[in-house]
Coordinates of C-alpha atoms in Angstrom, one line a residue:
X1 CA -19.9 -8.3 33.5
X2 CA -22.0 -8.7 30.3
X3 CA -25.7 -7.8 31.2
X4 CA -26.8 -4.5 31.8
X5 CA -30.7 -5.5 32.6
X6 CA -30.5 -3.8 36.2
X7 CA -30.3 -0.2 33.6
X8 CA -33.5 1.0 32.8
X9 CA -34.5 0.5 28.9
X10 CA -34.3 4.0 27.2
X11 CA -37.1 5.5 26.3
X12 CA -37.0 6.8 22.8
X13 CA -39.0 9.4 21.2
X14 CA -39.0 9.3 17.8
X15 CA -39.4 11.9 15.0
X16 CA -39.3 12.7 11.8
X17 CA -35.1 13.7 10.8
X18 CA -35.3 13.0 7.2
X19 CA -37.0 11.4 4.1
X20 CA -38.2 8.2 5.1
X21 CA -36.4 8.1 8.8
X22 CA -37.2 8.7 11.9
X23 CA -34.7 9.6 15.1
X24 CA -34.4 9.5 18.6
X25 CA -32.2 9.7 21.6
X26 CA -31.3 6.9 23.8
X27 CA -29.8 7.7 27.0
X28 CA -28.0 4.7 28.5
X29 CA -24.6 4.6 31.3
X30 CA -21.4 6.1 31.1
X31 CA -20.4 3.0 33.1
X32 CA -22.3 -0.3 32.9
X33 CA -21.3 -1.0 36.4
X34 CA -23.3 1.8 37.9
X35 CA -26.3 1.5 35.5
X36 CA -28.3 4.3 37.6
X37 CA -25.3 7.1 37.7
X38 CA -24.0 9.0 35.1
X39 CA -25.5 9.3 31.8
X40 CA -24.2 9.8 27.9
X41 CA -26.9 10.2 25.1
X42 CA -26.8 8.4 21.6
X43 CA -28.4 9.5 18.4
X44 CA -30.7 6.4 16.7
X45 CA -32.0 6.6 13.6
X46 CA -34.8 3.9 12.1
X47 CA -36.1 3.3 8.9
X48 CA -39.5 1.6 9.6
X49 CA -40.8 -1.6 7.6
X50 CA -42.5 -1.1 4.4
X51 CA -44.5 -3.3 4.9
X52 CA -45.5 -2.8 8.4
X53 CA -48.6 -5.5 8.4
X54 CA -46.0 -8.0 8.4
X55 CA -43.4 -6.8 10.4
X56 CA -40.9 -8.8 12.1
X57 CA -39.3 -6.5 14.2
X58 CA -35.9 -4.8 14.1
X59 CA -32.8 -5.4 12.2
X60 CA -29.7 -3.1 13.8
X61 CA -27.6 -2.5 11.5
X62 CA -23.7 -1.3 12.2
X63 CA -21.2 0.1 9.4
X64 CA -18.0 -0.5 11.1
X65 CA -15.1 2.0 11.0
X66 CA -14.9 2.0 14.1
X67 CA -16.2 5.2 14.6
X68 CA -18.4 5.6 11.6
X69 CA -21.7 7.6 12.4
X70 CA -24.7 4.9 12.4
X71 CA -27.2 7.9 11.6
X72 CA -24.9 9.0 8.3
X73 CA -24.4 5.6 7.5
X74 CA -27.9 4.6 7.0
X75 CA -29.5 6.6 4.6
X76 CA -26.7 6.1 2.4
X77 CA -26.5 2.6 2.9
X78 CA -30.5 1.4 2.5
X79 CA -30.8 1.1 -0.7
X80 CA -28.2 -1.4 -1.0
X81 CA -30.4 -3.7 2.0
X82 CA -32.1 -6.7 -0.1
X83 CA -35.5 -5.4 -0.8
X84 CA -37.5 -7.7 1.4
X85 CA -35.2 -6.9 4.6
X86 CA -36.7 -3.4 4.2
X87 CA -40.0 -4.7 3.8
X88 CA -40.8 -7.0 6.9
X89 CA -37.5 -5.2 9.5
X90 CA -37.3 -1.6 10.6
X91 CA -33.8 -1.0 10.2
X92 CA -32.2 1.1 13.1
X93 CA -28.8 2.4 13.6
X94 CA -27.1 4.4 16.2
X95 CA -24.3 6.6 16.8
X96 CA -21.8 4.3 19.0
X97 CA -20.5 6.0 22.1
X98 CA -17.4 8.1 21.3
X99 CA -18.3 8.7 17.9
X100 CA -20.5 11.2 16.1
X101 CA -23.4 12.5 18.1
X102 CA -23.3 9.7 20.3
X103 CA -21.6 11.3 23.0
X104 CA -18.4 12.0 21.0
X105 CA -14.5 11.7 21.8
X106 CA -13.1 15.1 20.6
X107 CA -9.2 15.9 21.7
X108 CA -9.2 20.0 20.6
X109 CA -11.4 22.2 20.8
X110 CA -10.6 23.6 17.0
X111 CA -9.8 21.2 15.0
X112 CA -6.9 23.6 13.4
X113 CA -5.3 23.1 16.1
X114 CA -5.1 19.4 16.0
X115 CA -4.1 20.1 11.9
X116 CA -1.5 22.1 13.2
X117 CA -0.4 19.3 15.5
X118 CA -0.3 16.9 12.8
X119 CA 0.9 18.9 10.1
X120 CA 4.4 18.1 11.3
X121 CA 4.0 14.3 10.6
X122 CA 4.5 12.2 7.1
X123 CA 1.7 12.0 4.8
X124 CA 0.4 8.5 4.7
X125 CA 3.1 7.1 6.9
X126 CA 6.8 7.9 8.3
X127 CA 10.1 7.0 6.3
X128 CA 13.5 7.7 7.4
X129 CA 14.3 8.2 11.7
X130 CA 13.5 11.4 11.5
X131 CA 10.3 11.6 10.2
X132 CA 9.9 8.5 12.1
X133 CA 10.6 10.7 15.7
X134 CA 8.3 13.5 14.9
X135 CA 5.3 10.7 14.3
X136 CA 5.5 8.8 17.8
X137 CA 6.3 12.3 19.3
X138 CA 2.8 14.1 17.7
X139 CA 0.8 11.3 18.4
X140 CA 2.0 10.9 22.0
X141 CA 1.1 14.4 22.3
X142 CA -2.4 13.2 20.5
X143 CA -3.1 10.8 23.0
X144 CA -1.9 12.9 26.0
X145 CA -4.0 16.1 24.8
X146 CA -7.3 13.1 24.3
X147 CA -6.8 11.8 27.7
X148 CA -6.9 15.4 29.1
X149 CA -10.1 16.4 27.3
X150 CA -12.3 13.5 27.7
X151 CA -11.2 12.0 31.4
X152 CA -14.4 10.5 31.8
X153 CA -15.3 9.0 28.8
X154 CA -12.3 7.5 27.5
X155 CA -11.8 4.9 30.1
X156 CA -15.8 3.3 28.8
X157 CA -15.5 3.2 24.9
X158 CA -14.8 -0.6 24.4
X159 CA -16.6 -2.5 21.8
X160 CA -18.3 -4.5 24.6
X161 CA -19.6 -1.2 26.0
X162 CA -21.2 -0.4 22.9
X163 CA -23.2 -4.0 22.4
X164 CA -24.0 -3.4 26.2
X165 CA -25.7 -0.3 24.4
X166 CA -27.0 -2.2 21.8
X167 CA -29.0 -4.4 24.1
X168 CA -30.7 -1.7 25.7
X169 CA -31.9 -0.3 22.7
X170 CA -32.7 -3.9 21.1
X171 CA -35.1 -3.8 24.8
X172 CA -36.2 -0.4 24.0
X173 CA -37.2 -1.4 20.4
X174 CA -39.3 -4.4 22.0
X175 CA -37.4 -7.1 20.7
X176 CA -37.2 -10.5 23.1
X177 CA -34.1 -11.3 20.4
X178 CA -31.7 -9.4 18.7
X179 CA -31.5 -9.5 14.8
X180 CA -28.3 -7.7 13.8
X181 CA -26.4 -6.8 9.9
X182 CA -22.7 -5.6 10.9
X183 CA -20.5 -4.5 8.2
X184 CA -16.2 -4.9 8.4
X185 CA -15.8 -3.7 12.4
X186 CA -19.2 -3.9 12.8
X187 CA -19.0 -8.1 12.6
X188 CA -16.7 -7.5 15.5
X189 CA -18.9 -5.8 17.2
X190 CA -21.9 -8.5 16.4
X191 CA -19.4 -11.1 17.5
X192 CA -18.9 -9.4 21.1
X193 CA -22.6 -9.4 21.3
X194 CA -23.3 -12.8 20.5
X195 CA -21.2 -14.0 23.3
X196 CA -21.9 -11.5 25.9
X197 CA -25.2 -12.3 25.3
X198 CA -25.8 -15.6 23.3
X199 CA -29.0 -16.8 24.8
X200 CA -30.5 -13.3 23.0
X201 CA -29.0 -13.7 19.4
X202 CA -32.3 -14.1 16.7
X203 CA -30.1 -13.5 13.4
X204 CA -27.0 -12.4 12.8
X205 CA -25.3 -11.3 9.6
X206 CA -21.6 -10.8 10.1
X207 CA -20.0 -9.3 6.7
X208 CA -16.4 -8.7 6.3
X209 CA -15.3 -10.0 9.6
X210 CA -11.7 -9.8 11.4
X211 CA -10.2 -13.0 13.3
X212 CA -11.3 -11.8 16.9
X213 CA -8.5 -13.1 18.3
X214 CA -6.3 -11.5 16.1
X215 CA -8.0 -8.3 16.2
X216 CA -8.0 -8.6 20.7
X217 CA -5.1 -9.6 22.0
X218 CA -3.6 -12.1 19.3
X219 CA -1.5 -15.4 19.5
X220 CA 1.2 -15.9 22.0
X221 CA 3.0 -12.6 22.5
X222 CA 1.5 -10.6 20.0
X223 CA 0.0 -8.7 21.8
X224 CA 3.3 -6.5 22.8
X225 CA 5.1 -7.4 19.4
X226 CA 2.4 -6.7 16.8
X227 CA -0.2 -4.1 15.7
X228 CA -3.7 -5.0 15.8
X229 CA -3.9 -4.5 12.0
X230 CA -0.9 -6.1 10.9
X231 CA -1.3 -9.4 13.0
X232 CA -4.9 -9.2 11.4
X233 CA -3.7 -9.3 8.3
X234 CA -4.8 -6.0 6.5
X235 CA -1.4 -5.1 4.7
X236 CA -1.5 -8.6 3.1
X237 CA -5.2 -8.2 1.9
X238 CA -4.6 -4.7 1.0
X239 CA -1.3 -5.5 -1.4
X240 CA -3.2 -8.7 -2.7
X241 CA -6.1 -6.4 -3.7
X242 CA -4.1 -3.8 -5.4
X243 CA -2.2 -6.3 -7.5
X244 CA -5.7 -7.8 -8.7
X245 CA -6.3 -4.1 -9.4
X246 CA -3.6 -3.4 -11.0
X247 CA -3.6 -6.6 -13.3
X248 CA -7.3 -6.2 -13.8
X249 CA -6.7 -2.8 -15.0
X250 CA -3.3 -3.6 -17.4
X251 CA -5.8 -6.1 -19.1
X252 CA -9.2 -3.6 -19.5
X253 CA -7.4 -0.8 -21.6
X254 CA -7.4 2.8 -21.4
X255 CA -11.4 2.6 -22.2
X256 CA -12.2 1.0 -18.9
X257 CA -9.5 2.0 -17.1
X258 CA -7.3 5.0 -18.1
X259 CA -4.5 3.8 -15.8
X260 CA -3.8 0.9 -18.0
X261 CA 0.1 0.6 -19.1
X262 CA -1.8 -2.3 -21.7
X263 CA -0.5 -5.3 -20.1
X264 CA -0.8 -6.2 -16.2
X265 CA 3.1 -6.6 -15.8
X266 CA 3.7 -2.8 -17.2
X267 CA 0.6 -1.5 -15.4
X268 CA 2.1 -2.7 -11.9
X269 CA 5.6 -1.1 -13.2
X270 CA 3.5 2.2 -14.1
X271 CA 2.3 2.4 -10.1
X272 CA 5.5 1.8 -8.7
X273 CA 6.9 4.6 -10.8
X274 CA 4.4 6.8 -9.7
X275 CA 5.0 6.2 -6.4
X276 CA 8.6 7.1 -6.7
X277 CA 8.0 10.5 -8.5
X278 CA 5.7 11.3 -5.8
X279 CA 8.6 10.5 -3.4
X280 CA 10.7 13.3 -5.1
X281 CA 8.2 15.6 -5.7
X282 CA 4.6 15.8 -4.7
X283 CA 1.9 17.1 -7.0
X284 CA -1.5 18.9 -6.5
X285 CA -4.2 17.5 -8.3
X286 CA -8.4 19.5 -7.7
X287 CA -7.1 21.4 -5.1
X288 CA -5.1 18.3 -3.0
X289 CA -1.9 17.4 -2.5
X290 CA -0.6 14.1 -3.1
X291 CA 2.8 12.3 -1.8
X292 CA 3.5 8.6 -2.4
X293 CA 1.9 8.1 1.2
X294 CA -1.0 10.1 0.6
X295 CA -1.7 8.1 -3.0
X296 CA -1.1 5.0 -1.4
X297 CA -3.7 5.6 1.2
X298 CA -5.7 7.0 -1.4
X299 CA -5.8 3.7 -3.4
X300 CA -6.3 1.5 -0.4
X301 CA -9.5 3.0 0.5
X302 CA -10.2 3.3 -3.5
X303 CA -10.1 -0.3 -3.4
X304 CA -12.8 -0.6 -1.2
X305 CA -15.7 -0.4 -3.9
X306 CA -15.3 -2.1 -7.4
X307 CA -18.3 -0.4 -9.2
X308 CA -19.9 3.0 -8.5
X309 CA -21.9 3.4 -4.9
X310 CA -25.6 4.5 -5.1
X311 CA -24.8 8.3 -3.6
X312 CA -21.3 8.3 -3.0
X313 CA -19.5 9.8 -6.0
X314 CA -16.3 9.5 -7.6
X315 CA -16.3 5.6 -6.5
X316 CA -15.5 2.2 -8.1
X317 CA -11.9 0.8 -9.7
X318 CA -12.5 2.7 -12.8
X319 CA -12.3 5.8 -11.4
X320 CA -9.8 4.5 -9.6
X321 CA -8.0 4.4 -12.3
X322 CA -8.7 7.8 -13.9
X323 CA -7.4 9.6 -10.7
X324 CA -4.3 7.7 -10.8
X325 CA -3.9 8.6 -14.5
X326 CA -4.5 12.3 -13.6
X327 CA -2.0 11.7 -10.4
X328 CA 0.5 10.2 -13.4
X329 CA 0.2 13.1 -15.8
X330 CA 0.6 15.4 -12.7
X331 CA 3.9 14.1 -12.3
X332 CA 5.1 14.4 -16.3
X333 CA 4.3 18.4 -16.1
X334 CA 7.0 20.7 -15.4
X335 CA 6.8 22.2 -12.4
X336 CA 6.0 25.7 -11.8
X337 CA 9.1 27.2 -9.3
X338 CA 7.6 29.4 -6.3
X339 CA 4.1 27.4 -6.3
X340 CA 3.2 26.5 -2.9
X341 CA 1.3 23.0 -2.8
X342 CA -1.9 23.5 -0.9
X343 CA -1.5 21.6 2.9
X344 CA -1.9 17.9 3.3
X345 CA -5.4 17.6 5.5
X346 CA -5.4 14.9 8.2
X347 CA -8.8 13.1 9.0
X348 CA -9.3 13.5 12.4
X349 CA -8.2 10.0 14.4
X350 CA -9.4 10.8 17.6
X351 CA -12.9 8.6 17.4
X352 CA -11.4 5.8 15.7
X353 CA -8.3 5.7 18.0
X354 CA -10.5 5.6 21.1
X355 CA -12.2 2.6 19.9
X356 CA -9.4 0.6 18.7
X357 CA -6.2 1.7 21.3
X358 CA -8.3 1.0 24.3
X359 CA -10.0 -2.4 22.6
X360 CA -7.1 -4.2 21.0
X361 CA -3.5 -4.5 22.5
X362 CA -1.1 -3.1 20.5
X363 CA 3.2 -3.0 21.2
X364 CA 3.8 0.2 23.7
X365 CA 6.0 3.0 22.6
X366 CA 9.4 1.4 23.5
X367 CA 8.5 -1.6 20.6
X368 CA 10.7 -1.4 17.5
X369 CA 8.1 0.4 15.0
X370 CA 10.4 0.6 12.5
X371 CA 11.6 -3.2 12.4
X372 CA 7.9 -4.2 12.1
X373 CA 7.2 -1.3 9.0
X374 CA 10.3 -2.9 7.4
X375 CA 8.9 -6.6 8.1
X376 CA 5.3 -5.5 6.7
X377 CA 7.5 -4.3 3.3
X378 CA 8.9 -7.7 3.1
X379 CA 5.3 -9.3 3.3
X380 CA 3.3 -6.6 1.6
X381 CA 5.3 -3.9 0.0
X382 CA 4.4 -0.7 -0.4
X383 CA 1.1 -1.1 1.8
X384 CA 3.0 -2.9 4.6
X385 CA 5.2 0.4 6.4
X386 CA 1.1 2.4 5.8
X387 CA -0.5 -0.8 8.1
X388 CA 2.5 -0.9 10.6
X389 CA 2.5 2.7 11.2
X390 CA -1.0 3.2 11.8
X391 CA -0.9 0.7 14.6
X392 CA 1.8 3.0 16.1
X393 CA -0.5 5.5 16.6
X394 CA -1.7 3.0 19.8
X395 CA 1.4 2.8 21.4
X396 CA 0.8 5.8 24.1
X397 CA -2.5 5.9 23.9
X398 CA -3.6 6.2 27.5
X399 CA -7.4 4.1 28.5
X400 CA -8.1 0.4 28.3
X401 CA -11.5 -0.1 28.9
X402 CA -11.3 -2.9 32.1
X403 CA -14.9 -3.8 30.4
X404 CA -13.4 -4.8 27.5
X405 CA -13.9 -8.6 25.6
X406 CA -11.5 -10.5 24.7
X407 CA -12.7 -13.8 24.3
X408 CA -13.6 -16.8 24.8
X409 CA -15.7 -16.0 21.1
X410 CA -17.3 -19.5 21.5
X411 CA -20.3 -19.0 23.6
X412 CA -23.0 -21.1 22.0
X413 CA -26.1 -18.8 20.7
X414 CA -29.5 -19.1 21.0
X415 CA -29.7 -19.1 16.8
X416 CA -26.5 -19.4 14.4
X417 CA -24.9 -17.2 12.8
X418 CA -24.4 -16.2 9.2
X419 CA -20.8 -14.7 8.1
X420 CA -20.1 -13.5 4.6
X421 CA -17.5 -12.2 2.9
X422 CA -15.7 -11.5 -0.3
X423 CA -12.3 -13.2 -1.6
X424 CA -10.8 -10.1 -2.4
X425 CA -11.1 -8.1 0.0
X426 CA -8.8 -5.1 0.8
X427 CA -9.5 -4.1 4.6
X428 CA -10.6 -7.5 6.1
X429 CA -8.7 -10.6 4.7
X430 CA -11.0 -13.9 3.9
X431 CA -9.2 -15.6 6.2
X432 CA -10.4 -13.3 9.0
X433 CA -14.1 -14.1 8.1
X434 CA -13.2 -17.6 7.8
X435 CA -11.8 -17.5 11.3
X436 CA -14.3 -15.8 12.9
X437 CA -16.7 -18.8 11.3
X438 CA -14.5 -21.0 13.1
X439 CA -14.4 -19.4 16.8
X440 CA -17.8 -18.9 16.7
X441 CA -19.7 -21.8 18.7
X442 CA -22.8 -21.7 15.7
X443 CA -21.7 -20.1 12.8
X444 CA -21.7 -20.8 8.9
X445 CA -19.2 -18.9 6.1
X446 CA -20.9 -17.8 2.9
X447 CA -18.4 -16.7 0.5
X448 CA -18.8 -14.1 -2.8
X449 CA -15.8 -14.8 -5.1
X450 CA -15.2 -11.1 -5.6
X451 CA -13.4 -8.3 -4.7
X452 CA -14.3 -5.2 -2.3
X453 CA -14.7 -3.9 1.2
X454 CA -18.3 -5.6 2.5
X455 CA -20.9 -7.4 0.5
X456 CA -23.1 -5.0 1.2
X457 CA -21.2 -2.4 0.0
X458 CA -20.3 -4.5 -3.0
X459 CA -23.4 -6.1 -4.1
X460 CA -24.3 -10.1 -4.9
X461 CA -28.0 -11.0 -5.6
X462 CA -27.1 -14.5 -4.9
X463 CA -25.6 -13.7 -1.5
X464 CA -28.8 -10.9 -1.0
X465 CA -31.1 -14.0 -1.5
X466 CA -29.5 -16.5 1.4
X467 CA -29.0 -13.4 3.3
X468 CA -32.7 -12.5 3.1
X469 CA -33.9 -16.4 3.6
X470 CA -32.1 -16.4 6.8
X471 CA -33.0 -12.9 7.9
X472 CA -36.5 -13.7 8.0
X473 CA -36.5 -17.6 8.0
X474 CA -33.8 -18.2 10.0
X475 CA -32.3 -20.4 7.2
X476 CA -28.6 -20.9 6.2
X477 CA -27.4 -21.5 3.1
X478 CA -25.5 -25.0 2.8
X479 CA -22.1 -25.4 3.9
X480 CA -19.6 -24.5 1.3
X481 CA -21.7 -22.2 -0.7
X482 CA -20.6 -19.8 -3.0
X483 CA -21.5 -16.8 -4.9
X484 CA -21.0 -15.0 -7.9
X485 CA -20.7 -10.4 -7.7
X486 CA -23.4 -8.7 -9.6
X487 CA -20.8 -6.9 -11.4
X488 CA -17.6 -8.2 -11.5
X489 CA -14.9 -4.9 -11.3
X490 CA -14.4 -2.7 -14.5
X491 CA -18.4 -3.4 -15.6
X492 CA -20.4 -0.8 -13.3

């Protein structure tokens, strides 16, 4: 089933929530096959046109995650929209069912308890069989304990489900066609749109985008042999990116990046032996504690911005570099016997997993986990075991949504599609956004030779210009083009 046009349009009532925004709630179905029966609501947020005399309409806008709140994400986020995208689009986001307010998945009623749960389980990910048995077991119990909480909801959280959603509000808006910016999982979820609904596709920027094939079901038998982020390829991009770091940093110098070892060969040797310390003997650095897992993790996600982010502090590969410097100097002090390192916190999964475990297939629990973390090492590294573990994390999970999409991804739309991404990137490998290019029946690849998680996120004017021209114009860029970062890693 892909069209929900026998459900009434939500009618949405919007106010003033913050400087510049406006917010409403949009009531749409539990379950798109009984449009006129139960009910979830979901928070939306707009930022009208600045220039409202020459509106175009609405540009939706998704952040990915999954599970990232489309109301938080905004306001952070505007500023980096090209400046004439704000001008002639309102720009509206929305919480996504089973995330933030919109109608949220939440396993425990305290989230102590769900600490406690996890508090058992390796920071970062699992090494050795024992450590190993005490992660399936906690997040078996994570899934059981989700299932019993949220019956109802669970078996409806599909990425289809959610572009169902987003067609009803693109109707409630007043939009005949939907123009659309999705960012990392949010290109997935523009990619379900556009071929559960091709015929109502206007624009669509797709930025940081997984192979959907990869990221559904995968090739063959994947699909009971491989986790969703390993066959997509995220350990690879992840180690390629840290190397580039890594190197990048060696050749800067303690000025730029106080990480530096002065050359990239002893810089990479530098990491490794942090790693291992922290293997030994974990450290607390401002108040956290950090094992080699939990500074692994703590890079990856480092990586994800190469220069400062307007209003999120603490970002970009120089600091980067200064909090592995302080994590190095951390491990060279002597330790103080009978000092209790504060606890490891664990970011709540619960959203996230309900997106992805009953969207993608992923190997049950009987698979051999630890043979595909030892695999990911060979490919990878040190990031491969982090990947292959948090696909575990699927293997009992206990909804598929039947409403689910998983393919065909060629459904020829009513307009074509624009996909961009960056070289380097750490979550969502080119050669994701260059597939999803490929299985898209209309789609064109603009590329930005640079590093970081999203273009958006990760600025180009050039690729802001051909992004604005087809935005508003509907006009591609030519095939093959490529663009230049505003500032290149190590000069923000």
């Amino acid at each position: 089933m892909a069209a929900p046009d026998t459900a009434p349009a939500p009618r949405l009532a919007w106010a003033t929530c913050a400087d510049g925004f406006e917010c409403a709630t949009a009531r749409v179905p539990l379950d798109h096959h009984d449009p006129r029966g139960a009910g979830i609501d979901l928070a939306v947020i707009r930022h009208p046109a600045d220039d409202q005399a020459h509106r175009i309409g609405s540009l939706f806008y998704n952040p990915g995650g999954p599970a990232v709140a489309g109301t938080v994400a905004l306001p952070l986020m505007l500023g980096q929209f090209p400046e004439q995208v704000r001008k002639r689009f309102d720009i509206v986001s929305f919480d996504p069912r089973g995330t933030g307010a919109g109608a949220p998945v939440q396993c425990f009623d305290n989230p102590a308890d769900e600490q406690a749960l996890l508090a058992g389980t390796a920071a970062g990910y699992p090494e050795g069989t024992e450590q190993q048995t005490t992660w399936a077991d906690a997040y078996q119990r994570l899934a059981r304990q989700c299932a019993a909480r949220n019956p109802d909801l669970l078996p409806h959280i599909s990425t289809a489900n959610v572009a169902r959603d987003m067609d009803l509000l693109r109707r409630a808006v007043g939009d005949r066609r939907l123009s659309y910016l999705g960012t990392s999982y949010g290109s997935y979820l523009g990619a379900t749109y556009a071929n559960l609904f091709p015929d109502r596709v206007r624009a669509m920027v797709l930025d940081s985008a997984p192979d959907p094939v990869a990221w559904s079901t995968g090739r063959g038998d994947q699909a009971t042999t491989t986790g969703t982020l390993l066959r997509n390829g995220s350990d690879v991009a992840a180690s390629r990116v840290l190397d580039a770091f890594l190197d990048q940093c060696g050749q800067a110098g303690t000025q730029t990046c106080a990480f530096s070892a002065g050359t990239a060969a002893a810089t990479r040797a530098r990491y490794g032996a942090l790693l291992q310390r922290l293997r030994t003997r974990p450290v607390a650095v401002n108040g956290m504690t950090y094992t080699a897992g939990t500074a692994l993790e703590a890079t990856i996600f480092s990586l994800y911005a190469t220069n400062p982010a307007p209003g999120i502090p603490d970002t970009g590969w120089s600091h980067l570099g200064t909090r592995l410097q302080a994590l190095w100097a951390a491990t060279e002090a002597p330790s103080t016997p009978g000092t209790p390192l504060p606890p490891v916190l664990r970011q709540s999964p619960d959203q996230a997993l309900a997106v992805v475990c009953s969207d993608s297939a992923n190997p049950p629990a009987r698979a051999d986990y630890p043979a595909l973390a030892a695999s990911a090492r060979a490919r990878s590294g040190e990031a491969g075991p982090y990947f292959a573990w948090t696909d575990e994390r699927c293997a009992d999970w206990p909804a598929r949504d039947r409403d689910r999409y998983d393919g065909p991804w060629n459904h020829p739309t009513a307009r074509p599609v624009l996909v961009v991404a960056n070289t380097g990137d750490p979550a969502m490998p080119y050669e994701g956004s260059r597939a999803m290019a490929r299985s898209l029946a209309r789609a064109q690849l603009l590329t930005v030779d640079g590093y970081g998680h999203t273009v958006l996120a990760n600025p180009s004017d050039c690729a802001a210009r051909y992004e604005t021209r087809y935005l508003i114009d509907g006009i591609l860029p030519a095939p093959g083009t490529v663009c230049a970062p505003t500032e290149p890693p190590f000069t923000g």
